[in-house]
Amino acid sequence: MTRMTGNYEMLSASEFIKDRLYFATLRSKPRSTANTHYFCIDDELVYENFYADFGPLNLAQLYRYCCKVNKKLKSFSLAKKKIVHYTSLDAQKRANSAYLIGSYAVIYLKKTPEDAYRALVGGTNPPFLPFR
């Protein structure tokens, strides 16, 4: 199920921290609002491919992502906002983004890998492209 929120279309969303941290796939870049902060790492943390592969991202990039999310969650200016890590429809970037937030959930939120995976694939979320 898709929903219109502002001027962009949200294809899917997964909640990782109730009323606080979300992962979403969007058709276009959203604008942050008084209640929601959006961020994207699609062009910031980029996989350096070896052959025809596209991920997963390396441990240094996972560390940078975790630091970024922790900083946002601890930020005074974002304290009352929902934080949404969004990604595009690009299947490869979407898979790498899901890897990052799923890993964050296991490392920092103490979720089991199964719980993190369930959050990502549950509901109306489209399937992810498998890594090669």
PDB file of C-alpha atoms in Angstrom:
ATOM      1  CA  MET A   1       0.000   0.000   0.000  1.00  0.00           C
ATOM      2  CA  THR A   2       1.349   3.434  -0.885  1.00  0.00           C
ATOM      3  CA  ARG A   3       0.531   6.655   0.898  1.00  0.00           C
ATOM      4  CA  MET A   4       0.872  10.236  -0.089  1.00  0.00           C
ATOM      5  CA  THR A   5       2.675  12.352   2.489  1.00  0.00           C
ATOM      6  CA  GLY A   6       3.426  15.883   1.424  1.00  0.00           C
ATOM      7  CA  ASN A   7       4.724  16.011  -2.155  1.00  0.00           C
ATOM      8  CA  TYR A   8       6.236  12.518  -2.296  1.00  0.00           C
ATOM      9  CA  GLU A   9       4.902   9.005  -2.327  1.00  0.00           C
ATOM     10  CA  MET A  10       5.937   6.605   0.437  1.00  0.00           C
ATOM     11  CA  LEU A  11       6.068   3.071  -0.894  1.00  0.00           C
ATOM     12  CA  SER A  12       6.895   1.343   2.365  1.00  0.00           C
ATOM     13  CA  ALA A  13       7.993   2.130   5.906  1.00  0.00           C
ATOM     14  CA  SER A  14       9.407   0.046   8.746  1.00  0.00           C
ATOM     15  CA  GLU A  15       9.425   1.148  12.383  1.00  0.00           C
ATOM     16  CA  PHE A  16      12.606   0.362  14.340  1.00  0.00           C
ATOM     17  CA  ILE A  17      12.052   2.517  17.434  1.00  0.00           C
ATOM     18  CA  LYS A  18       8.408   3.182  18.234  1.00  0.00           C
ATOM     19  CA  ASP A  19       7.418   6.725  17.200  1.00  0.00           C
ATOM     20  CA  ARG A  20      11.110   7.601  16.657  1.00  0.00           C
ATOM     21  CA  LEU A  21      13.187   5.734  14.025  1.00  0.00           C
ATOM     22  CA  TYR A  22      11.895   4.525  10.654  1.00  0.00           C
ATOM     23  CA  PHE A  23      13.199   3.163   7.361  1.00  0.00           C
ATOM     24  CA  ALA A  24      11.279   4.085   4.207  1.00  0.00           C
ATOM     25  CA  THR A  25      11.416   3.737   0.436  1.00  0.00           C
ATOM     26  CA  LEU A  26      10.345   6.923  -1.322  1.00  0.00           C
ATOM     27  CA  ARG A  27       9.874   7.928  -4.946  1.00  0.00           C
ATOM     28  CA  SER A  28      11.343  11.404  -4.429  1.00  0.00           C
ATOM     29  CA  LYS A  29      13.342  13.433  -1.922  1.00  0.00           C
ATOM     30  CA  PRO A  30      11.129  14.647   0.956  1.00  0.00           C
ATOM     31  CA  ARG A  31      11.412  17.831   2.977  1.00  0.00           C
ATOM     32  CA  SER A  32      11.799  17.599   6.716  1.00  0.00           C
ATOM     33  CA  THR A  33       8.870  18.994   8.689  1.00  0.00           C
ATOM     34  CA  ALA A  34       8.276  20.217  12.232  1.00  0.00           C
ATOM     35  CA  ASN A  35       7.561  16.626  13.283  1.00  0.00           C
ATOM     36  CA  THR A  36       9.792  14.560  10.978  1.00  0.00           C
ATOM     37  CA  HIS A  37      13.469  14.602   9.994  1.00  0.00           C
ATOM     38  CA  TYR A  38      14.451  12.744   6.804  1.00  0.00           C
ATOM     39  CA  PHE A  39      17.953  11.636   5.835  1.00  0.00           C
ATOM     40  CA  CYS A  40      19.413   9.525   3.049  1.00  0.00           C
ATOM     41  CA  ILE A  41      22.825   7.884   2.656  1.00  0.00           C
ATOM     42  CA  ASP A  42      22.364   6.594  -0.916  1.00  0.00           C
ATOM     43  CA  ASP A  43      25.042   8.893  -2.342  1.00  0.00           C
ATOM     44  CA  GLU A  44      27.118   9.247   0.837  1.00  0.00           C
ATOM     45  CA  LEU A  45      27.979   5.629   1.645  1.00  0.00           C
ATOM     46  CA  VAL A  46      28.700   3.999  -1.700  1.00  0.00           C
ATOM     47  CA  TYR A  47      29.863   0.452  -2.325  1.00  0.00           C
ATOM     48  CA  GLU A  48      33.101   0.035  -4.264  1.00  0.00           C
ATOM     49  CA  ASN A  49      32.336  -2.986  -6.380  1.00  0.00           C
ATOM     50  CA  PHE A  50      34.776  -5.772  -7.102  1.00  0.00           C
ATOM     51  CA  TYR A  51      33.077  -7.186 -10.167  1.00  0.00           C
ATOM     52  CA  ALA A  52      29.330  -7.146 -10.856  1.00  0.00           C
ATOM     53  CA  ASP A  53      28.410  -7.046  -7.178  1.00  0.00           C
ATOM     54  CA  PHE A  54      26.835  -4.115  -5.321  1.00  0.00           C
ATOM     55  CA  GLY A  55      27.276  -4.828  -1.626  1.00  0.00           C
ATOM     56  CA  PRO A  56      27.010  -5.137   1.219  1.00  0.00           C
ATOM     57  CA  LEU A  57      28.811  -2.030   2.405  1.00  0.00           C
ATOM     58  CA  ASN A  58      31.997  -2.538   4.441  1.00  0.00           C
ATOM     59  CA  LEU A  59      32.396  -2.317   8.230  1.00  0.00           C
ATOM     60  CA  ALA A  60      33.837   1.205   8.107  1.00  0.00           C
ATOM     61  CA  GLN A  61      30.705   2.400   6.312  1.00  0.00           C
ATOM     62  CA  LEU A  62      28.498   0.555   8.802  1.00  0.00           C
ATOM     63  CA  TYR A  63      30.381   2.298  11.633  1.00  0.00           C
ATOM     64  CA  ARG A  64      29.875   5.721   9.998  1.00  0.00           C
ATOM     65  CA  TYR A  65      26.176   4.978   9.550  1.00  0.00           C
ATOM     66  CA  CYS A  66      25.750   3.911  13.187  1.00  0.00           C
ATOM     67  CA  CYS A  67      27.533   7.068  14.386  1.00  0.00           C
ATOM     68  CA  LYS A  68      25.249   9.184  12.178  1.00  0.00           C
ATOM     69  CA  VAL A  69      22.068   7.550  13.499  1.00  0.00           C
ATOM     70  CA  ASN A  70      23.219   7.750  17.132  1.00  0.00           C
ATOM     71  CA  LYS A  71      24.049  11.429  16.695  1.00  0.00           C
ATOM     72  CA  LYS A  72      20.603  12.113  15.231  1.00  0.00           C
ATOM     73  CA  LEU A  73      18.857  10.192  18.025  1.00  0.00           C
ATOM     74  CA  LYS A  74      20.802  12.159  20.670  1.00  0.00           C
ATOM     75  CA  SER A  75      20.435  15.546  18.969  1.00  0.00           C
ATOM     76  CA  PHE A  76      18.556  18.133  21.019  1.00  0.00           C
ATOM     77  CA  SER A  77      17.100  19.737  17.877  1.00  0.00           C
ATOM     78  CA  LEU A  78      15.688  16.368  16.727  1.00  0.00           C
ATOM     79  CA  ALA A  79      14.542  15.177  20.169  1.00  0.00           C
ATOM     80  CA  LYS A  80      10.810  15.506  19.459  1.00  0.00           C
ATOM     81  CA  LYS A  81      10.969  14.480  15.785  1.00  0.00           C
ATOM     82  CA  LYS A  82      10.488  11.184  14.043  1.00  0.00           C
ATOM     83  CA  ILE A  83      13.699  10.276  12.222  1.00  0.00           C
ATOM     84  CA  VAL A  84      13.268   8.595   8.850  1.00  0.00           C
ATOM     85  CA  HIS A  85      16.160   6.992   6.995  1.00  0.00           C
ATOM     86  CA  TYR A  86      14.807   6.938   3.464  1.00  0.00           C
ATOM     87  CA  THR A  87      16.137   5.384   0.308  1.00  0.00           C
ATOM     88  CA  SER A  88      15.225   5.511  -3.369  1.00  0.00           C
ATOM     89  CA  LEU A  89      13.680   2.909  -5.628  1.00  0.00           C
ATOM     90  CA  ASP A  90      17.153   1.875  -6.849  1.00  0.00           C
ATOM     91  CA  ALA A  91      17.210  -1.826  -5.863  1.00  0.00           C
ATOM     92  CA  GLN A  92      20.939  -1.896  -5.079  1.00  0.00           C
ATOM     93  CA  LYS A  93      20.907   1.240  -2.906  1.00  0.00           C
ATOM     94  CA  ARG A  94      17.744   0.011  -1.222  1.00  0.00           C
ATOM     95  CA  ALA A  95      19.395  -3.324  -0.309  1.00  0.00           C
ATOM     96  CA  ASN A  96      22.484  -1.576   1.087  1.00  0.00           C
ATOM     97  CA  SER A  97      20.340   0.842   3.111  1.00  0.00           C
ATOM     98  CA  ALA A  98      18.333  -2.065   4.523  1.00  0.00           C
ATOM     99  CA  TYR A  99      21.597  -3.805   5.462  1.00  0.00           C
ATOM    100  CA  LEU A 100      22.706  -0.691   7.356  1.00  0.00           C
ATOM    101  CA  ILE A 101      19.540  -0.118   9.385  1.00  0.00           C
ATOM    102  CA  GLY A 102      19.115  -3.853   9.993  1.00  0.00           C
ATOM    103  CA  SER A 103      22.670  -4.067  11.298  1.00  0.00           C
ATOM    104  CA  TYR A 104      22.106  -0.961  13.425  1.00  0.00           C
ATOM    105  CA  ALA A 105      19.023  -2.619  14.940  1.00  0.00           C
ATOM    106  CA  VAL A 106      21.030  -5.738  15.853  1.00  0.00           C
ATOM    107  CA  ILE A 107      24.048  -3.859  17.240  1.00  0.00           C
ATOM    108  CA  TYR A 108      22.435  -0.913  19.069  1.00  0.00           C
ATOM    109  CA  LEU A 109      18.779  -1.803  19.544  1.00  0.00           C
ATOM    110  CA  LYS A 110      19.565  -5.392  20.608  1.00  0.00           C
ATOM    111  CA  LYS A 111      17.085  -6.840  18.117  1.00  0.00           C
ATOM    112  CA  THR A 112      17.620 -10.345  16.863  1.00  0.00           C
ATOM    113  CA  PRO A 113      18.567 -10.636  13.179  1.00  0.00           C
ATOM    114  CA  GLU A 114      15.149 -12.247  12.632  1.00  0.00           C
ATOM    115  CA  ASP A 115      13.338  -9.274  14.226  1.00  0.00           C
ATOM    116  CA  ALA A 116      15.324  -6.768  12.161  1.00  0.00           C
ATOM    117  CA  TYR A 117      14.623  -8.750   8.989  1.00  0.00           C
ATOM    118  CA  ARG A 118      10.931  -9.072   9.852  1.00  0.00           C
ATOM    119  CA  ALA A 119      10.656  -5.285  10.233  1.00  0.00           C
ATOM    120  CA  LEU A 120      12.201  -4.783   6.803  1.00  0.00           C
ATOM    121  CA  VAL A 121      10.127  -7.311   4.882  1.00  0.00           C
ATOM    122  CA  GLY A 122       6.840  -7.087   6.777  1.00  0.00           C
ATOM    123  CA  GLY A 123       3.671  -5.377   5.650  1.00  0.00           C
ATOM    124  CA  THR A 124       3.648  -3.987   2.136  1.00  0.00           C
ATOM    125  CA  ASN A 125       7.415  -3.723   1.728  1.00  0.00           C
ATOM    126  CA  PRO A 126       8.564  -4.925  -1.693  1.00  0.00           C
ATOM    127  CA  PRO A 127      11.236  -7.669  -1.744  1.00  0.00           C
ATOM    128  CA  PHE A 128      14.921  -6.777  -1.618  1.00  0.00           C
ATOM    129  CA  LEU A 129      17.474  -7.571  -4.312  1.00  0.00           C
ATOM    130  CA  PRO A 130      19.796 -10.281  -2.922  1.00  0.00           C
ATOM    131  CA  PHE A 131      23.541  -9.612  -2.727  1.00  0.00           C
ATOM    132  CA  ARG A 132      25.671 -11.649  -5.155  1.00  0.00           C
TER     133      ARG A 132
END
